Short mmCIF file of C-alpha atoms in Angstrom, two decimals:
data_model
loop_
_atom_site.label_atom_id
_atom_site.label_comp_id
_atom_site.label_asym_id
_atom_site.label_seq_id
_atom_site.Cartn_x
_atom_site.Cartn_y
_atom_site.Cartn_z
CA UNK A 1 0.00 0.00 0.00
CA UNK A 2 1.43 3.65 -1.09
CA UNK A 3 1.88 6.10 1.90
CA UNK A 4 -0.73 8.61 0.96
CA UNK A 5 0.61 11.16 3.40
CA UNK A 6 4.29 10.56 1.90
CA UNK A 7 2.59 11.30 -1.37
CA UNK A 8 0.91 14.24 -0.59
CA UNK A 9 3.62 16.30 0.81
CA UNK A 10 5.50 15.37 -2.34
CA UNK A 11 3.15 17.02 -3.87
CA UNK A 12 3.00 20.11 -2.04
CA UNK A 13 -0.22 19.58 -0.07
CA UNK A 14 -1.32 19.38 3.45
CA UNK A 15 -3.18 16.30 5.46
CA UNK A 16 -5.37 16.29 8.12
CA UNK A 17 -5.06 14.02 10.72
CA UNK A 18 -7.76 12.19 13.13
CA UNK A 19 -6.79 11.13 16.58
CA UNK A 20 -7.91 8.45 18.50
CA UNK A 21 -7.40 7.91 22.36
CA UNK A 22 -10.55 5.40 22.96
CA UNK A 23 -9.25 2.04 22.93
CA UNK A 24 -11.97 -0.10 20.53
CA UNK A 25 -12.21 -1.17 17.31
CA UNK A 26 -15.73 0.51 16.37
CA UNK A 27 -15.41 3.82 17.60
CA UNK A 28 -12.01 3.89 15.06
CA UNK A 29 -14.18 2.11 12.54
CA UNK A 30 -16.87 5.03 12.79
CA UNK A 31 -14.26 7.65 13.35
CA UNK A 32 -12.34 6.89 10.35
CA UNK A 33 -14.95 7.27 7.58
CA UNK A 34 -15.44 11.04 8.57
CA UNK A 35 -12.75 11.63 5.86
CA UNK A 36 -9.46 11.94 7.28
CA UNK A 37 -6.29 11.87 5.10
CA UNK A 38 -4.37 10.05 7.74
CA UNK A 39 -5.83 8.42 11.58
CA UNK A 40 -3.10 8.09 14.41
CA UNK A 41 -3.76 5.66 17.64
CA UNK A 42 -2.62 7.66 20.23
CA UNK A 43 -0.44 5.26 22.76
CA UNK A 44 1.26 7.95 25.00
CA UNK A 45 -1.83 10.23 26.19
CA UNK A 46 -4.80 7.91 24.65
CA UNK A 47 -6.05 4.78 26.52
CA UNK A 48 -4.66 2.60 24.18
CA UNK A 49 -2.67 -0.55 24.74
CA UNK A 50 -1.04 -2.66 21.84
CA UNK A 51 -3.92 -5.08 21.91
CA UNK A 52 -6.01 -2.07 21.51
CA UNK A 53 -3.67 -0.27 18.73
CA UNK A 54 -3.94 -3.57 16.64
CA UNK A 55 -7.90 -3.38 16.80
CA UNK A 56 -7.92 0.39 16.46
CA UNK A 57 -5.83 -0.91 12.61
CA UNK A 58 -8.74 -3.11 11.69
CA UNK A 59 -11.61 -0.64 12.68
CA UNK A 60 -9.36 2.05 10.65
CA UNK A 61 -8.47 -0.16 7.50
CA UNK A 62 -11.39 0.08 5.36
CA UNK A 63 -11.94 3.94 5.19
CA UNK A 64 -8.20 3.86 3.07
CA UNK A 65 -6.91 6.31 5.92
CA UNK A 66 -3.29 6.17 6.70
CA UNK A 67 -3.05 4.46 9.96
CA UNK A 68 -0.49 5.70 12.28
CA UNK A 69 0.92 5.88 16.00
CA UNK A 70 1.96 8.07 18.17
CA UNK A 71 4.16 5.56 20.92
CA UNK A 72 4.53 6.14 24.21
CA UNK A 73 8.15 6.67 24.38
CA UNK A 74 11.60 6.83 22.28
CA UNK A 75 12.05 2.88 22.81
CA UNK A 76 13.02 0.08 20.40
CA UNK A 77 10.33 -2.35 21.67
CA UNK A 78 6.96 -0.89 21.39
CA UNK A 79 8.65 0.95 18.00
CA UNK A 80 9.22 -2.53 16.19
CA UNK A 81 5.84 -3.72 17.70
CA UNK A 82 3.40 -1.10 16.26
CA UNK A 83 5.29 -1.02 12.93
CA UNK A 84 4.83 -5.02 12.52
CA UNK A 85 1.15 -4.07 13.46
CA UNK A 86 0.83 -2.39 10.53
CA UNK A 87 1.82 1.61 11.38
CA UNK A 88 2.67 3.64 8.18
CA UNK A 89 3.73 6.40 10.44
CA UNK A 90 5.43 6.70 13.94
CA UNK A 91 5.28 9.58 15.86
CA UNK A 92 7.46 9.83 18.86
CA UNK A 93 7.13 12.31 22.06
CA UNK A 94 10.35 14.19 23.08
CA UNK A 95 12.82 13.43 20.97
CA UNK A 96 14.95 16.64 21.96
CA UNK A 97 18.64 15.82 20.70
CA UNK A 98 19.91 14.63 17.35
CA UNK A 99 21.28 11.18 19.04
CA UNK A 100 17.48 10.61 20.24
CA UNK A 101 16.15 11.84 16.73
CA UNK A 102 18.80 9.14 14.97
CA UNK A 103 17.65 6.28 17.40
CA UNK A 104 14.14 6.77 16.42
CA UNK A 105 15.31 6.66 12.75
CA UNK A 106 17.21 3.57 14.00
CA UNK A 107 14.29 1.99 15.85
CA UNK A 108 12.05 2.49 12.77
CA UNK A 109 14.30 1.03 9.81
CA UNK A 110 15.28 -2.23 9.10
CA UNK A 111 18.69 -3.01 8.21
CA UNK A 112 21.32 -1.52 6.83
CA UNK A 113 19.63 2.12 7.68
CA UNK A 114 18.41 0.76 10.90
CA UNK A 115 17.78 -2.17 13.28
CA UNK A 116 14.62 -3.00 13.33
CA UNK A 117 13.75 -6.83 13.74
CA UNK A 118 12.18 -8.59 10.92
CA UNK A 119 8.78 -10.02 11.67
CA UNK A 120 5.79 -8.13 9.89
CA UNK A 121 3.25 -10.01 11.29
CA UNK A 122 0.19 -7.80 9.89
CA UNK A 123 2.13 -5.19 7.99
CA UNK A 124 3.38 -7.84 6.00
CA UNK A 125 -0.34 -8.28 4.33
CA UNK A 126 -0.09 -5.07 2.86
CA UNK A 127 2.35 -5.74 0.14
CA UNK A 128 3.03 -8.85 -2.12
CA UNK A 129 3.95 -11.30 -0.56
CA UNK A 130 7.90 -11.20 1.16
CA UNK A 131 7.45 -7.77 -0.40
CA UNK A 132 6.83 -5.61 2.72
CA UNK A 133 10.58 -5.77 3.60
CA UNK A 134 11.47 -4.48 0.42
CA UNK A 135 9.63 -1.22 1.06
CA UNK A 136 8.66 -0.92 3.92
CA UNK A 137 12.21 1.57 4.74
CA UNK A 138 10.85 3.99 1.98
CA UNK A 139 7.57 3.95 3.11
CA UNK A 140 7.30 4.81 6.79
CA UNK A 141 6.88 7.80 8.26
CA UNK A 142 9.59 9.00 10.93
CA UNK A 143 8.53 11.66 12.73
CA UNK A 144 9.87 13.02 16.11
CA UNK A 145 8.05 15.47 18.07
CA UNK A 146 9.63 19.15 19.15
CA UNK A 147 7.89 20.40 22.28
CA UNK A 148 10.44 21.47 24.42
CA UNK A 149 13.24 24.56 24.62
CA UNK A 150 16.08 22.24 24.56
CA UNK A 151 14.22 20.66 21.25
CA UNK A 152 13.93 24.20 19.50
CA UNK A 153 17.82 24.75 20.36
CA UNK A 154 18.86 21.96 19.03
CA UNK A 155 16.06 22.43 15.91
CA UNK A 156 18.62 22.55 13.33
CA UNK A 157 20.99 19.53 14.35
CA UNK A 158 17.46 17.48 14.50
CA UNK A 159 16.12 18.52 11.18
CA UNK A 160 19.77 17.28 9.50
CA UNK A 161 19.55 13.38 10.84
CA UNK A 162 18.99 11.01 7.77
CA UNK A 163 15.78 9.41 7.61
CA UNK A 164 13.78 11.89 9.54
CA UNK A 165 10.24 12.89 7.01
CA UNK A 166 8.82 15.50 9.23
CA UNK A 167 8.46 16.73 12.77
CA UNK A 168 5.39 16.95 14.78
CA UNK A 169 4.49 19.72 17.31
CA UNK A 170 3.37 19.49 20.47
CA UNK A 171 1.84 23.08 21.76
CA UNK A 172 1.08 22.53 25.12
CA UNK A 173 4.31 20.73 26.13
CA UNK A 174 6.31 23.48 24.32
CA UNK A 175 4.72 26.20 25.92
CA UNK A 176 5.24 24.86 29.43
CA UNK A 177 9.03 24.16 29.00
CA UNK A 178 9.06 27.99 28.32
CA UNK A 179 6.87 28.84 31.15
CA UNK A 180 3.75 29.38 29.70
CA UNK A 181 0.20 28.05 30.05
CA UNK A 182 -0.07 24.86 28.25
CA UNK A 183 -2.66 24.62 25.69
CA UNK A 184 -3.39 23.78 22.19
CA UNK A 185 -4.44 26.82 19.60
CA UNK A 186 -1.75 29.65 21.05
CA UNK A 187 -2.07 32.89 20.24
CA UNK A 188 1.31 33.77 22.33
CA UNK A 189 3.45 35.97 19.61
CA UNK A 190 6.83 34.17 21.29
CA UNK A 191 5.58 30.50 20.56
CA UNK A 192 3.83 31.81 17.14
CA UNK A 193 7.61 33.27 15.90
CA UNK A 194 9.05 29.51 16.94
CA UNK A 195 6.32 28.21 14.94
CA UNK A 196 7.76 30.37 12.15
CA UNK A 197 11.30 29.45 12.68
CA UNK A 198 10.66 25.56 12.88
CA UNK A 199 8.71 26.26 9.14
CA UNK A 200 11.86 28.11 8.34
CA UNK A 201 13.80 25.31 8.92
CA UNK A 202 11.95 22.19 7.85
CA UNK A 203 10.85 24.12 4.76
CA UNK A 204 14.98 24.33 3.40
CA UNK A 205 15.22 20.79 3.92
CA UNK A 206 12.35 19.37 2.12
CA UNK A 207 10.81 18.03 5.58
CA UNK A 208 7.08 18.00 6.39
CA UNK A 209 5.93 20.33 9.83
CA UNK A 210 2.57 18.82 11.80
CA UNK A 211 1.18 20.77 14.40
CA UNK A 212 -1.33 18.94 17.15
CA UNK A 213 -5.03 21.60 17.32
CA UNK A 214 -7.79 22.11 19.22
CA UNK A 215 -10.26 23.62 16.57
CA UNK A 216 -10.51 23.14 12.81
CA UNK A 217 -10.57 26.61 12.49
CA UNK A 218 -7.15 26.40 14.28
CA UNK A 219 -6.21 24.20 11.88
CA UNK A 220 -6.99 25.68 8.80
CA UNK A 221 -5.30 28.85 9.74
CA UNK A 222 -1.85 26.47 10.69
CA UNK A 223 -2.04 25.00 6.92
CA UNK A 224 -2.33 28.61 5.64
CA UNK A 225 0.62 29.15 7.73
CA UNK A 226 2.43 26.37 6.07
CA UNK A 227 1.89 23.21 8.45
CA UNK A 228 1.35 20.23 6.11
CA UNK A 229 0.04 17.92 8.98
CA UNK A 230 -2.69 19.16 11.04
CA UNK A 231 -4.85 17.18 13.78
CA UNK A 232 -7.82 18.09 15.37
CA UNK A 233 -8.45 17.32 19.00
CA UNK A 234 -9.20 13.76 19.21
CA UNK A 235 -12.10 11.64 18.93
CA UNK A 236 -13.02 12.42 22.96
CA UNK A 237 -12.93 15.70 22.34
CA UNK A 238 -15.05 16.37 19.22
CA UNK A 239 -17.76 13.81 20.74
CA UNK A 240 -17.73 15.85 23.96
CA UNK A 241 -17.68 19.24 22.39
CA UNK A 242 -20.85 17.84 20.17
CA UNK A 243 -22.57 16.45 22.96
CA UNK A 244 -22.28 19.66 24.93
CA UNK A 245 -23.88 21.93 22.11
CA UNK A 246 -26.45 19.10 21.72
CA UNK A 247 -27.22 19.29 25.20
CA UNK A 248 -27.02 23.05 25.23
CA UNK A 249 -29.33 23.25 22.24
CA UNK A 250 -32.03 20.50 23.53
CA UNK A 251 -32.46 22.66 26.73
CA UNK A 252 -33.07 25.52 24.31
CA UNK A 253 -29.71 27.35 25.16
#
């Protein structure tokens, strides 16, 4: 299977991005048809266990969108396990150095660009067969996330490890490391210029910038800005947020 999200930054345009944090097969199912370019299972912050990321891949398979993961930590292990799962993307929480971004690459590549164990045991289904080996170093996404100071000064050195496809932010982390109230869709004119700069940067090397929102409207503004990766919320969120107005509404509010 091509990596849609690979090919649409080749191609200049942005993706939009689903999020899911409940751990069940249905609710991903469901989720996934509401036309999202790409759907990440959310193992760091979500509920989600592998068990749960594997069924999360079967609810999301038939919509066609992307299915990717965002892993708890910077660790060989549960790296290997979600990509033999079936992940066409891994995003990974702070990676603030270039040795941590290079591991990741590492973690995520089989041999000779990396060290990943061989053992596909569902992504191999989505190639010909003994194919998925072939391809499968091309077509995953590596993807660390920037959300701290010590990240941002060390932005460049990051950007310039082999193997890296994009970066993904994380507002409310990188607003705290500098002090400031966490929260998604900032308005702060010191974390918007950092926004610029980290556009600056992966913009000269060809590399993809995603940005984690809290509105769509938040969003759309971030892919005007340049962001080629935008998420909304997650799936928690937008129910809540829908229930609440329905509720509102109902009561005649």
């Amino acid at each position: 299977m091509p990596n849609k999200v690979k090919d649409a930054w080749k191609a200049g345009k942005a993706v939009v991005n689903g999020w899911l944090a409940i751990p069940n097969a249905f609710s991903a199912e469901m989720y996934s048809q509401c036309g999202w370019d790409s759907v990440t299972v959310d193992m760091q912050h979500g509920v989600q266990d592998y068990l749960s990321c594997v069924a999360c891949f079967q609810g999301i398979q038939p919509s066609g969108a992307l299915p990717m993961v965002r892993v708890p930590w910077n660790e060989p292990g549960i790296i290997g396990k979600v990509l033999d799962a079936g992940a066409y993307g891994v995003i990974c929480p702070m990676v603030n150095t270039p040795d941590e971004a290079a591991r990741l690459v590492q973690y995520s590549k089989y041999p000779p660009q990396g060290t990943r164990s061989n053992g596909p045991i569902r992504a191999g289904v989505y190639g010909e067969a003994g194919g998925y080996q072939k391809t499968a170093n091309d077509n995953i996404l590596v993807i660390p996330m920037i959300e701290t100071k010590t990240a941002i000064e060390n932005i460049e050195a990051i950007l310039d490890v082999p193997g890296i496809d994009g970066i993904y932010v994380g507002p409310s982390d990188l607003s705290f490391s500098y002090g400031l109230e966490p929260k998604l869709d900032v308005e702060d004119p010191f974390i918007l210029k950092i926004y610029e700069k980290l556009l600056t940067e992966t913009g000269k090397r060809g590399i993809a910038a995603g940005l984690h929102n809290g509105s769509p409207a938040y969003a759309n503004r971030m892919i005007q800005m340049g962001f080629k990766l935008v998420t909304i919320s997650n799936e928690v969120g937008l129910m809540v947020n829908a229930a609440k107005a329905a509720v509102k509404t109902a009561r005649g509010g």
